[in-house]
Coordinates of C-alpha atoms (C1' of nucleotides) in Angstrom, one line a residue:
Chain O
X309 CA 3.2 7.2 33.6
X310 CA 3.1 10.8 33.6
X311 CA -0.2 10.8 32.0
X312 CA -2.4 12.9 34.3
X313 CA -0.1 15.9 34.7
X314 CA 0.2 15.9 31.1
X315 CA -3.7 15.8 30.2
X316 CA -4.2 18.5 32.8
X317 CA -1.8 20.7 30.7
X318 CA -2.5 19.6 27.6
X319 CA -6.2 21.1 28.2
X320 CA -5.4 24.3 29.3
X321 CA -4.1 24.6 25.2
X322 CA -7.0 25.3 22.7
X323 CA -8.1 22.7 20.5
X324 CA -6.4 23.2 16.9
X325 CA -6.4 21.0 13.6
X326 CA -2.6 20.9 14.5
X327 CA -2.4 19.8 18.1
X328 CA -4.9 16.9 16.7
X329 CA -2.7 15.8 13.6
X330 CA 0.4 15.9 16.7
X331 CA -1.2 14.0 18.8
X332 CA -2.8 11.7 16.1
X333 CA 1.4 10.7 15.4
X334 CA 2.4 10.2 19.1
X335 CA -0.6 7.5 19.2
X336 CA 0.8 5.8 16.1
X337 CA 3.9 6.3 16.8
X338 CA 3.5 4.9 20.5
X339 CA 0.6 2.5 20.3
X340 CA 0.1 1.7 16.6
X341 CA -1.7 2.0 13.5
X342 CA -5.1 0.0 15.4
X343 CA -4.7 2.3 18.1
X344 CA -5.7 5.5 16.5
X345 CA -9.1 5.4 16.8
X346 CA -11.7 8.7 17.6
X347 CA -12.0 7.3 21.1
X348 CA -8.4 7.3 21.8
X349 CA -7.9 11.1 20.3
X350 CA -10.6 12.3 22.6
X351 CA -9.5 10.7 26.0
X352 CA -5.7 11.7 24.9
X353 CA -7.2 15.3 24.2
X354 CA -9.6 15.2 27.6
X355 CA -12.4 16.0 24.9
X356 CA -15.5 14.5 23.0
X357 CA -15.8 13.2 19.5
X358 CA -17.2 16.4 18.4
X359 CA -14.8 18.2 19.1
X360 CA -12.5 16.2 16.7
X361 CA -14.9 16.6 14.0
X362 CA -15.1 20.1 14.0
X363 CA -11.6 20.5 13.4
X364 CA -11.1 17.6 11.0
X365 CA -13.5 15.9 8.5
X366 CA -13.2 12.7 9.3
X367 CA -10.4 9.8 10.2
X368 CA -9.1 9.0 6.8
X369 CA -8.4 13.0 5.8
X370 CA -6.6 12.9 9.7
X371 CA -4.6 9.8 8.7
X372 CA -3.4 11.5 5.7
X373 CA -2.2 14.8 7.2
X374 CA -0.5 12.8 9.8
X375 CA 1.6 11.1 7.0
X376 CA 2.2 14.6 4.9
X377 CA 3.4 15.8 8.2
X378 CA 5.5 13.0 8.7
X379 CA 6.9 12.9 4.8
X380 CA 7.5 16.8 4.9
X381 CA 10.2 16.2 7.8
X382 CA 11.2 13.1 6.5
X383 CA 12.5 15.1 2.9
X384 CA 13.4 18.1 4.5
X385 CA 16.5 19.0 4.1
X386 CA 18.3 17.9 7.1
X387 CA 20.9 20.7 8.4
X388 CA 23.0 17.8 9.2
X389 CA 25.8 19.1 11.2
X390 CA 25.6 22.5 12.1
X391 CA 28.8 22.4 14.2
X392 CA 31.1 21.8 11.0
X393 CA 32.3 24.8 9.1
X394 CA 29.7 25.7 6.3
X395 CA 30.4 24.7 2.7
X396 CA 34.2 24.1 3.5
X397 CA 35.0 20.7 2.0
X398 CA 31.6 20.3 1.0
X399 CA 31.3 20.2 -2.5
X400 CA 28.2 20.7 -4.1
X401 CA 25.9 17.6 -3.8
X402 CA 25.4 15.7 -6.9
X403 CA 21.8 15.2 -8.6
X404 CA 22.8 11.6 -7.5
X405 CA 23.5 13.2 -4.0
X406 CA 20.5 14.2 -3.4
X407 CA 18.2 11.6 -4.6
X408 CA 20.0 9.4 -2.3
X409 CA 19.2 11.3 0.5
X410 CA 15.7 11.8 -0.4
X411 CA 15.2 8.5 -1.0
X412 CA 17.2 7.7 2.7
X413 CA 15.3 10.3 4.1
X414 CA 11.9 8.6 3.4
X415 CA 13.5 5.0 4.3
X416 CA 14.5 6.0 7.8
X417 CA 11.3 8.0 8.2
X418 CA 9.1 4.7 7.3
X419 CA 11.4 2.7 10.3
X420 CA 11.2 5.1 12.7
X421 CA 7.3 5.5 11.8
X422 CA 6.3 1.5 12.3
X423 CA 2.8 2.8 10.7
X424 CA 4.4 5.0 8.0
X425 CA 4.8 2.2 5.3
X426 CA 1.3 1.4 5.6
X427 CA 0.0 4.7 5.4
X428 CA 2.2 5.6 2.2
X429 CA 0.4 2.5 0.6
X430 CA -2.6 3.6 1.4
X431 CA -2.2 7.0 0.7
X432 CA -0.5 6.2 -2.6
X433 CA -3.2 3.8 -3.8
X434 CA -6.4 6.1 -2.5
X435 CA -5.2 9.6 -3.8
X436 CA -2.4 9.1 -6.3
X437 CA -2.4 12.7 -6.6
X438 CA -2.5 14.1 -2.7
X439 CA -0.4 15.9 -1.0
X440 CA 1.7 12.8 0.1
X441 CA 2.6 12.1 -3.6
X442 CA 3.4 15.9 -4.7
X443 CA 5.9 16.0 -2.1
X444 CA 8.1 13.0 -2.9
X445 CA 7.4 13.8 -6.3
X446 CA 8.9 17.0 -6.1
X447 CA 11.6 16.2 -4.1
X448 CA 12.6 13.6 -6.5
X449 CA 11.9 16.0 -9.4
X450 CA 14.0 18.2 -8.8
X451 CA 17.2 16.4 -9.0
X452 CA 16.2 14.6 -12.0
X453 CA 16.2 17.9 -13.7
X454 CA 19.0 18.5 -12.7
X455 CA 20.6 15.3 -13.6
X456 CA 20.3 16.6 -17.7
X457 CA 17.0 14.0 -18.3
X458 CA 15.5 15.9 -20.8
X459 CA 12.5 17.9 -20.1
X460 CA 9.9 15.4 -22.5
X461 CA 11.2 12.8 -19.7
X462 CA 11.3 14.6 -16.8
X463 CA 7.2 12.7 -15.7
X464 CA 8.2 9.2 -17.1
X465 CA 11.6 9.4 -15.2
X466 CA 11.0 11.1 -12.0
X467 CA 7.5 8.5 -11.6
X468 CA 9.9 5.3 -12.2
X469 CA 11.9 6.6 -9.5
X470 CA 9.1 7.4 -7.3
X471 CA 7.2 4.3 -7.9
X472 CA 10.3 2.1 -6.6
X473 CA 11.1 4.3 -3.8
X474 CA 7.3 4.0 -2.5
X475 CA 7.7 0.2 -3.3
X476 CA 10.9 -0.5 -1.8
X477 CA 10.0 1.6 1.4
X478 CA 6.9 -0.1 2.3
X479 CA 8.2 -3.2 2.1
X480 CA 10.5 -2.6 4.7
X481 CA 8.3 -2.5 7.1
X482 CA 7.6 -3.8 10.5
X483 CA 3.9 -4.0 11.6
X484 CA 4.3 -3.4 15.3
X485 CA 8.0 -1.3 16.9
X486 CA 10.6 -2.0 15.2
X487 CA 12.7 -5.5 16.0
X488 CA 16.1 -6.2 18.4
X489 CA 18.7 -7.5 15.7
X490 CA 17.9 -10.8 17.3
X491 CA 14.5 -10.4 16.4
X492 CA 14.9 -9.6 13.1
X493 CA 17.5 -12.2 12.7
X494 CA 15.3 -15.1 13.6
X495 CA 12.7 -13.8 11.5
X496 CA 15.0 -13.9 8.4
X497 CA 15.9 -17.5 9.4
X498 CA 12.3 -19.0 9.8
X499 CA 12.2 -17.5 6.6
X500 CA 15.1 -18.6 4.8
X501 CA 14.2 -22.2 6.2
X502 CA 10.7 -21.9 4.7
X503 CA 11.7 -20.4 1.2
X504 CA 14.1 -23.9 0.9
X505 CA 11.4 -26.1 1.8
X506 CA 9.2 -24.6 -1.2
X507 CA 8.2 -26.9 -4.0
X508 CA 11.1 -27.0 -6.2
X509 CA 9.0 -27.3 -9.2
X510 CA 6.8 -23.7 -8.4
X511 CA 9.4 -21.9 -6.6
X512 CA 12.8 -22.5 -8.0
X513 CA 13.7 -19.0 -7.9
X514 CA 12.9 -18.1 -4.0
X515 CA 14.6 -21.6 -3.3
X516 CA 17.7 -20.2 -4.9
X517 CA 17.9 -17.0 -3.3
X518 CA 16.7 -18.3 0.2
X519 CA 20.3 -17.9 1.6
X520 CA 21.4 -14.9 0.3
X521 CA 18.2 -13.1 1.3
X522 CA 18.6 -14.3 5.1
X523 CA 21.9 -12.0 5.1
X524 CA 20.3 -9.3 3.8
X525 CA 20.6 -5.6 5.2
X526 CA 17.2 -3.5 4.0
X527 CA 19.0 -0.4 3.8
X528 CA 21.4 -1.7 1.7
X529 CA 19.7 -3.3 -0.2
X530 CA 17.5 -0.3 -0.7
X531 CA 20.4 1.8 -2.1
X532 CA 21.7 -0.9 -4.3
X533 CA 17.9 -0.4 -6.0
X534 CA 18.5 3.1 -6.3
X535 CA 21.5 2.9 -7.8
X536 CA 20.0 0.6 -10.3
X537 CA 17.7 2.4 -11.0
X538 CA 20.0 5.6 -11.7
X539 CA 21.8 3.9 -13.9
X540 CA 19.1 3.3 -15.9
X541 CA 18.6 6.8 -15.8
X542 CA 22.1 7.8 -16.7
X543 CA 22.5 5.0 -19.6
X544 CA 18.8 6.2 -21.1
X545 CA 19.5 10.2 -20.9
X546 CA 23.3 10.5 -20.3
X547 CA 24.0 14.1 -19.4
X548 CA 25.0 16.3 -22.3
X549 CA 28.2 16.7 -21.0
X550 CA 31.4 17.5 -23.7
X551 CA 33.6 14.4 -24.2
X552 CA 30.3 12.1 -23.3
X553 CA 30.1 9.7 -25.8
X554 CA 26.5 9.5 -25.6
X555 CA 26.0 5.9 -26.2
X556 CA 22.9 5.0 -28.0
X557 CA 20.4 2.9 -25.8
X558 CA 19.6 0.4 -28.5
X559 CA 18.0 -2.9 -27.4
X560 CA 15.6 -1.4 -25.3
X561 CA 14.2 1.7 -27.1
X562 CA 10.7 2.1 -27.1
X563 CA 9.7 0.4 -30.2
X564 CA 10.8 -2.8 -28.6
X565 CA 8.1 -4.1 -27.2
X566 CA 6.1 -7.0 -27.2
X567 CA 3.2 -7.2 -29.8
X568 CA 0.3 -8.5 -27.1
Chain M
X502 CA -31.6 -9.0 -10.6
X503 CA -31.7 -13.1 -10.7
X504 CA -30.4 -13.2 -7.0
X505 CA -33.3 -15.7 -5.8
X506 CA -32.8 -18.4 -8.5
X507 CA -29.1 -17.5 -7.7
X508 CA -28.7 -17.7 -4.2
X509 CA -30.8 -21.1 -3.8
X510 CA -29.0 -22.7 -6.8
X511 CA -26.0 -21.6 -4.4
X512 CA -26.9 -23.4 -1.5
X513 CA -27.2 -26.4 -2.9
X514 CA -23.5 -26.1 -2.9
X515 CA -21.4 -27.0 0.1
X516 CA -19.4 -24.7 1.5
X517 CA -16.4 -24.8 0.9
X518 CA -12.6 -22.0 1.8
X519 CA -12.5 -22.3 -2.3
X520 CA -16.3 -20.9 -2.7
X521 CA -15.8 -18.3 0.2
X522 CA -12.8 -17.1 -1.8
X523 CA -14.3 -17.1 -4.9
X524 CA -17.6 -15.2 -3.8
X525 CA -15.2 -12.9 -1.5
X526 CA -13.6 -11.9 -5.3
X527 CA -16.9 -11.5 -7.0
X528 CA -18.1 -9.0 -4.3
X529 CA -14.5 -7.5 -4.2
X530 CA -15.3 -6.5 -8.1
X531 CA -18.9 -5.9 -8.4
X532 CA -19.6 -4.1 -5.0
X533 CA -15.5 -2.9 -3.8
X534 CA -13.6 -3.4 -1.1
X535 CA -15.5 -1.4 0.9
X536 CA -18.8 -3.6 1.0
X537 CA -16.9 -7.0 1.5
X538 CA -17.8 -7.7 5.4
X539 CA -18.6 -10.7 7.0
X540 CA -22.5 -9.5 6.7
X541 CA -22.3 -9.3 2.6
X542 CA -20.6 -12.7 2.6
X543 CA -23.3 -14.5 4.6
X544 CA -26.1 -13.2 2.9
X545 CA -24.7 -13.9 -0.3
X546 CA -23.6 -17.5 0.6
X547 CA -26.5 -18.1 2.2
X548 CA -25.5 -19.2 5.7
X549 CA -24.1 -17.7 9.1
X550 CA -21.1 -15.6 10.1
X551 CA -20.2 -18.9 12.1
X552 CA -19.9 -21.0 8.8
X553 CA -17.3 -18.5 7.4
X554 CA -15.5 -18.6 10.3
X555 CA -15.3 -22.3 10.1
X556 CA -13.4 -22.3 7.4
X557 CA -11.6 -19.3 7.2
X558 CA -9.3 -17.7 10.2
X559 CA -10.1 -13.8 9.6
X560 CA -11.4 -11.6 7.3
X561 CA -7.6 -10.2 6.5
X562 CA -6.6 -14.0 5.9
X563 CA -9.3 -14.0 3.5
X564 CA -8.4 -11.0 2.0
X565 CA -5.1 -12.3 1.5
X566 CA -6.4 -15.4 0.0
X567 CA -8.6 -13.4 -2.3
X568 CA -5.5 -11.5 -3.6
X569 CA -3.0 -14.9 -4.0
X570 CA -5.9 -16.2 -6.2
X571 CA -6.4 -12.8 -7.9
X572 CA -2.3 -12.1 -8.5
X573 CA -2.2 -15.9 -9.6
X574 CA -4.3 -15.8 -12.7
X575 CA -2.7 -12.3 -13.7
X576 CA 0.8 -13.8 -13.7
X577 CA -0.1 -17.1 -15.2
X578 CA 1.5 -17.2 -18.5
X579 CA -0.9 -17.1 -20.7
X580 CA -1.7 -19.2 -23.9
X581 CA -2.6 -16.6 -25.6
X582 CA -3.3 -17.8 -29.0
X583 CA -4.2 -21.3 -28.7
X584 CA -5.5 -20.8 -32.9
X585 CA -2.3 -20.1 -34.2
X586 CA 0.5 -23.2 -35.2
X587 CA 2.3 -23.3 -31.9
X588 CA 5.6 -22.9 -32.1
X589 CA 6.1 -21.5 -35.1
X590 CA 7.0 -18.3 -35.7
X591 CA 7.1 -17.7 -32.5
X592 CA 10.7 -17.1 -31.9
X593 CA 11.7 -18.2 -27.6
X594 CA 10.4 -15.2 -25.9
X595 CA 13.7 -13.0 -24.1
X596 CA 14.3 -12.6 -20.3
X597 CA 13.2 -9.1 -21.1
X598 CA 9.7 -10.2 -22.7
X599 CA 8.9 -12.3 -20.0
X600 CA 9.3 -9.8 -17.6
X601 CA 7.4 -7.4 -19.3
X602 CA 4.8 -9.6 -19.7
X603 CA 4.3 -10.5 -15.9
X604 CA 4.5 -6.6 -15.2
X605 CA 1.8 -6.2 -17.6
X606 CA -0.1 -9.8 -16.1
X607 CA -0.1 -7.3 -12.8
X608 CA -1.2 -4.2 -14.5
X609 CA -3.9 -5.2 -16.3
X610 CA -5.2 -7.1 -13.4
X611 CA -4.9 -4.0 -11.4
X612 CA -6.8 -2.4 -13.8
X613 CA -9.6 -4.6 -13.9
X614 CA -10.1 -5.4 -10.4
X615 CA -9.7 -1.9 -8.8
X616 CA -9.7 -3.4 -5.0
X617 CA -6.2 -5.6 -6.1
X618 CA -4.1 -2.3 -5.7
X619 CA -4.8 -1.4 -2.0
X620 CA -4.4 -4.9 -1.3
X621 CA -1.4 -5.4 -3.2
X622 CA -0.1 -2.8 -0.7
X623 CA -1.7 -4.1 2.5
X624 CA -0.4 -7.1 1.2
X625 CA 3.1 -6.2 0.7
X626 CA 3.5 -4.0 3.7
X627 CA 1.4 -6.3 6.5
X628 CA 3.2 -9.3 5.4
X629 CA 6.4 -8.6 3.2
X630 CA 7.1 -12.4 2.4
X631 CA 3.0 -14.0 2.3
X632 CA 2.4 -15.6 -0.3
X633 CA 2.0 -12.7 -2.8
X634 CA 4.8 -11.4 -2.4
X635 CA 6.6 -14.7 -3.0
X636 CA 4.7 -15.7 -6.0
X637 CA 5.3 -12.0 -7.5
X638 CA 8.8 -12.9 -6.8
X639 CA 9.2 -15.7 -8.4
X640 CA 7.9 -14.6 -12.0
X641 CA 10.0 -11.9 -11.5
X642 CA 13.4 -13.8 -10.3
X643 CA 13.3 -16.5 -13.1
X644 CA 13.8 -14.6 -16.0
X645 CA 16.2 -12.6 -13.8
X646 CA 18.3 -15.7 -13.7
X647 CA 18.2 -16.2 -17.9
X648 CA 19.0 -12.2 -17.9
X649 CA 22.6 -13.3 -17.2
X650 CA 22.5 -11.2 -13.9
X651 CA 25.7 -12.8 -11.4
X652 CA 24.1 -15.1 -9.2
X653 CA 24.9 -12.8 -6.2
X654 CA 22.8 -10.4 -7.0
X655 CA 20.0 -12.2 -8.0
X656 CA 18.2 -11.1 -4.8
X657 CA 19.4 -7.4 -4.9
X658 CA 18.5 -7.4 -9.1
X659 CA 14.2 -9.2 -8.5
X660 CA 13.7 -7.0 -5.1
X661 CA 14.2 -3.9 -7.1
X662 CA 12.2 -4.6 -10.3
X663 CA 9.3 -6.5 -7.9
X664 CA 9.5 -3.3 -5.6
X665 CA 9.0 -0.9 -9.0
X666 CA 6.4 -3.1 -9.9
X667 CA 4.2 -2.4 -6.7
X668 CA 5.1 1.1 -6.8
X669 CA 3.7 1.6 -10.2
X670 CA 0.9 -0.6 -10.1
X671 CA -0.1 0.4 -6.6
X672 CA -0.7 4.0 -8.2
X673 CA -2.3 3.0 -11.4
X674 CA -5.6 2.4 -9.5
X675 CA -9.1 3.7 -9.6
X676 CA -10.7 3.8 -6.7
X677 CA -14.1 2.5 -7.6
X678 CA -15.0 1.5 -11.1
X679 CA -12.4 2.1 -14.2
X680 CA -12.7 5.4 -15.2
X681 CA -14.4 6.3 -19.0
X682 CA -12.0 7.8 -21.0
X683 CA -14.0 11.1 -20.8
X684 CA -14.0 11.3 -16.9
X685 CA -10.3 9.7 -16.8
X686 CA -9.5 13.1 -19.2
X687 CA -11.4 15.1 -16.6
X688 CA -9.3 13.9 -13.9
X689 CA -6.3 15.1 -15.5
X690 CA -7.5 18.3 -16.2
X691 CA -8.0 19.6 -13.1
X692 CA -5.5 17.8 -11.8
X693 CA -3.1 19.1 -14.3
X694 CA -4.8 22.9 -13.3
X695 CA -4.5 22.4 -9.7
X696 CA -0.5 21.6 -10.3
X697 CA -0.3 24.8 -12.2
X698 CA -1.3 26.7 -9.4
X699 CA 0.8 25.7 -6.7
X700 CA 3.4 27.9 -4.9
X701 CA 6.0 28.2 -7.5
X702 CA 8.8 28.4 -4.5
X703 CA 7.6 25.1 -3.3
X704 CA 6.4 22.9 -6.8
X705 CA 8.4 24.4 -9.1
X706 CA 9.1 20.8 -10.7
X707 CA 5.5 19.3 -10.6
X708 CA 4.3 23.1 -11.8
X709 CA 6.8 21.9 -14.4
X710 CA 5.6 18.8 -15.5
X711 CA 1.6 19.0 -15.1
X712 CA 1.5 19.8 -18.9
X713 CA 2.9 16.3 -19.9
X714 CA 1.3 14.7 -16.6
X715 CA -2.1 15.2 -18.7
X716 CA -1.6 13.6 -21.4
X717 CA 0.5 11.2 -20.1
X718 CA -0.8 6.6 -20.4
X719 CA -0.6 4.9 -17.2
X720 CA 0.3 1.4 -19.4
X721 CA 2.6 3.2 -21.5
X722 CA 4.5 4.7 -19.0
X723 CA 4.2 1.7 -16.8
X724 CA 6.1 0.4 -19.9
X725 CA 8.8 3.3 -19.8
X726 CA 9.5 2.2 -16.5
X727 CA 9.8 -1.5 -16.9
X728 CA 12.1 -0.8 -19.6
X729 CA 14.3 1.6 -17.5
X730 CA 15.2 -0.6 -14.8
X731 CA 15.8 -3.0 -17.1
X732 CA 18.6 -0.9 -18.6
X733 CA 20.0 -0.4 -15.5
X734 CA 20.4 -4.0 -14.5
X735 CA 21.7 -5.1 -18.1
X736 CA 24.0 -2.1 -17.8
X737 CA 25.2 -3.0 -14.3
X738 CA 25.3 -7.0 -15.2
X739 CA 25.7 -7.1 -19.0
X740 CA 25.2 -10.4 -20.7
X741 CA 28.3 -12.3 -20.5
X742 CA 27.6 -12.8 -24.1
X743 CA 30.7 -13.3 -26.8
X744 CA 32.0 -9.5 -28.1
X745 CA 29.8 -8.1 -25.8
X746 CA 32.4 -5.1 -24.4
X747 CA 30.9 -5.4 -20.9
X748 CA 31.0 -1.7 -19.8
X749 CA 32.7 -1.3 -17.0
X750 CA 29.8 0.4 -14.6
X751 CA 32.0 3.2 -13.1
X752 CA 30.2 6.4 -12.1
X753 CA 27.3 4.8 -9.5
X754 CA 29.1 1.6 -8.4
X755 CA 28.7 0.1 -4.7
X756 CA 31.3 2.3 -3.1
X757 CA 30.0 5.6 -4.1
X758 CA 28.0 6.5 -1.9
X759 CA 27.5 9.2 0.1
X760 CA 29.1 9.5 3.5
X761 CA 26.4 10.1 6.0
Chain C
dA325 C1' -17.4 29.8 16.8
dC326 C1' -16.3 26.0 19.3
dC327 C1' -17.3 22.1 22.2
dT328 C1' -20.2 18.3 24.8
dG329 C1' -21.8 13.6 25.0
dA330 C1' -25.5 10.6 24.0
dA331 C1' -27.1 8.0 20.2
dC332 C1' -26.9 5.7 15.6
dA333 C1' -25.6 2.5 12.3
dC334 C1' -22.5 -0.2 11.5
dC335 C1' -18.3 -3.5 12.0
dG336 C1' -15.5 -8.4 13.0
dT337 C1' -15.7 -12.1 15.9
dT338 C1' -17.3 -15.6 19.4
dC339 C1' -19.8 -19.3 21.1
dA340 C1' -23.4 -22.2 23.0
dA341 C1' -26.5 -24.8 20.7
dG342 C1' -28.0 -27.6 17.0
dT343 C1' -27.6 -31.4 13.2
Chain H
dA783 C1' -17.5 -32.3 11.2
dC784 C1' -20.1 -28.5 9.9
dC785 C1' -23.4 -24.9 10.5
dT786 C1' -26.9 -21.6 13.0
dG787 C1' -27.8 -17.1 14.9
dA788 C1' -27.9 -14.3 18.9
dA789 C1' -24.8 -11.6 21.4
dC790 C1' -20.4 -9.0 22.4
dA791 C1' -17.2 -5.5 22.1
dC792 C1' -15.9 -2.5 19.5
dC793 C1' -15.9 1.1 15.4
dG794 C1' -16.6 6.1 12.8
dT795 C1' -19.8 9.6 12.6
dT796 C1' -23.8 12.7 13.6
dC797 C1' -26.4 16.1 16.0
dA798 C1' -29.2 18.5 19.3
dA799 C1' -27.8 21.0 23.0
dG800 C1' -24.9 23.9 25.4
dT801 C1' -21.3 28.0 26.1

DNA sequence: ACCTGAACACCGTTCAAGT
DNA sequence: ACCTGAACACCGTTCAAGT
């Protein structure tokens, strides 16, 4: 390829944290999660493993500011179309609105980022509390505030949503680039095939569902959760609005739950 | 410590996958997932790095292995009390309470073997439909069945609560050993600080909630969770039970949803 | 202050050779 | 069939030495 232009031009740049984090996402992005290792980074940046420990501490900190980069575009607002007339027939996004396209924002993210679903696991799982997780969590935050959930709810709420978004999203993952619809359609019939031929006695449930899960469309499916789960929401803390009759969430209060 | 009377009394053993697994679990929980290598398992065993490989593919097939036997105990129904009369008081436990107790099977596992969360997540993203997943599944999807839930969704309805499961318990994880109370109420202190003094133009909700955050129970909230997504999917699918008014779900139904 | 590159202390895995 | 143990091809990371 165009690889020794590029490294000839690459070195006339300076060395920065930055250029290191970019380059650490074109390797995962182009090569793969096993790919990024120190070697690789110092042959890609024509320099020695020194180098890229003087900027960065070591691989795991480099991994996760390659995923906060990642996550920050992924939730940015995206300026969506810039040619249509501004706040014309755009009404104002709902609470609902927007967590949908947060929540979309970090799904497309994880298939365009093969490695991304991985590194959100690990991420989540190592650090609970990074970066990574203060960003989703405030960009789910926020529209949970504004949905009316009232403010003694806002953690409990906002971390059920986060928890299945970061579930849900690395599921759908593929290890290596992303599959042809062929591809992925085979896959979901070996699958299928295997799920039916599952002892019926320890796997009734999968046997049942084998079918309907080889038709399955992740995205879909994905919003279907959301919307689940917003429900819950909205049936737990419906908003305070005049005429809502507020219906009382009986059977599954609190108190309800199991002795042991 | 008695590893000499130990480790001979060991080899008289054979070697066995089942032994490999089970020692692979013991150093998983007494050492962490960082000193499980091929090197720790020989010397513990006894033998080569040749014998291991005899009988088990990979180290990542192991780990899977070790998890699947791990994830299997936790969601084993238990027999709790095998004193008390059985069947006696003990009214038929609801769709509901089983759920919660299979959550709680994976929490509390999580919590005592502090390796199963990252591998929960390897797990689940490396190989969405191993074993683990499919056995997390299928606690999940039977009582989803008694729940009531239309048979079409039955996929759509388990995928979301499995994938809130993993989010939440894939957090709820210490790194090393379970924290004492007095270092787990350190934690959240300056974590709780450190919220407070982030840029109030870009964390304005977490700044919000870091009060709460500290005082906040990983089970109980785990709880709150479970028991919010459970709304939503007995709101969205209410029981077809007699002079049940079946609600008609308007606001966040299918065809809501947003444009682009 | 920033970078070089050899060297260190590990890994997982293989494989000829044994029994 | 099952196990041994040396060897291979990698890792991430360090550090004296340069500029």
């Amino acid at each position: 390829m165009a690889t020794r232009t590029r490294r000839s031009e690459r070195r006339r740049q300076v060395l920065t944290r930055e250029r290191i984090i970019e380059t650490a996402v074109e390797l995962l992005d182009t090569t793969g999660a096993d790919a990024l290792t120190v070697r690789a980074l110092t042959s890609r940046l024509a320099t020695g493993p020194g180098a890229i420990y003087w900027h960065i501490g070591n691989m795991s900190e480099l991994l996760e500011a390659a995923t906060d980069a990642v996550v920050a575009t992924a939730l940015a607002p995206r300026s969506a179309e810039p040619a249509e007339p501004a706040g014309a027939g755009e009404a104002a996004a709902t609470p609902q609105d927007e967590i949908r396209a947060a929540a979309l924002g970090l799904f497309d993210a994880v298939t365009r980022h093969p490695w991304l679903a991985a590194q959100l696991a690990v991420q989540f799982t190592r650090n609970p509390w990074g970066p990574v997780t203060l960003r989703i969590f405030e960009s789910i935050g926020r529209p949970v505030r504004a949905l009316g959930v009232p403010r003694s709810e806002w953690f409990a709420v906002a971390s059920t949503l986060v928890h299945y978004l970061l579930g849900a999203t690395t599921q759908t993952s593929q290890n290596a680039a992303p599959l042809s619809a062929a591809d992925r359609a085979a896959f979901l019939d070996t699958a299928s095939r295997a799920w039916q031929e599952l002892d019926p006695d320890d796997y009734p449930f999968v046997r049942a569902i084998a079918e309907q899960m080889r038709g399955h469309d992740d995205r879909e499916q994905f919003l279907t959760g959301v919307d689940l789960v917003l429900t819950g929401i909205t049936t737990l803390h419906p908003p305070t609005a005049p005429g809502s009759p507020a219906p009382a969430p009986e059977r599954l209060a609190q108190k309800g739950r199991p002795a042991r």
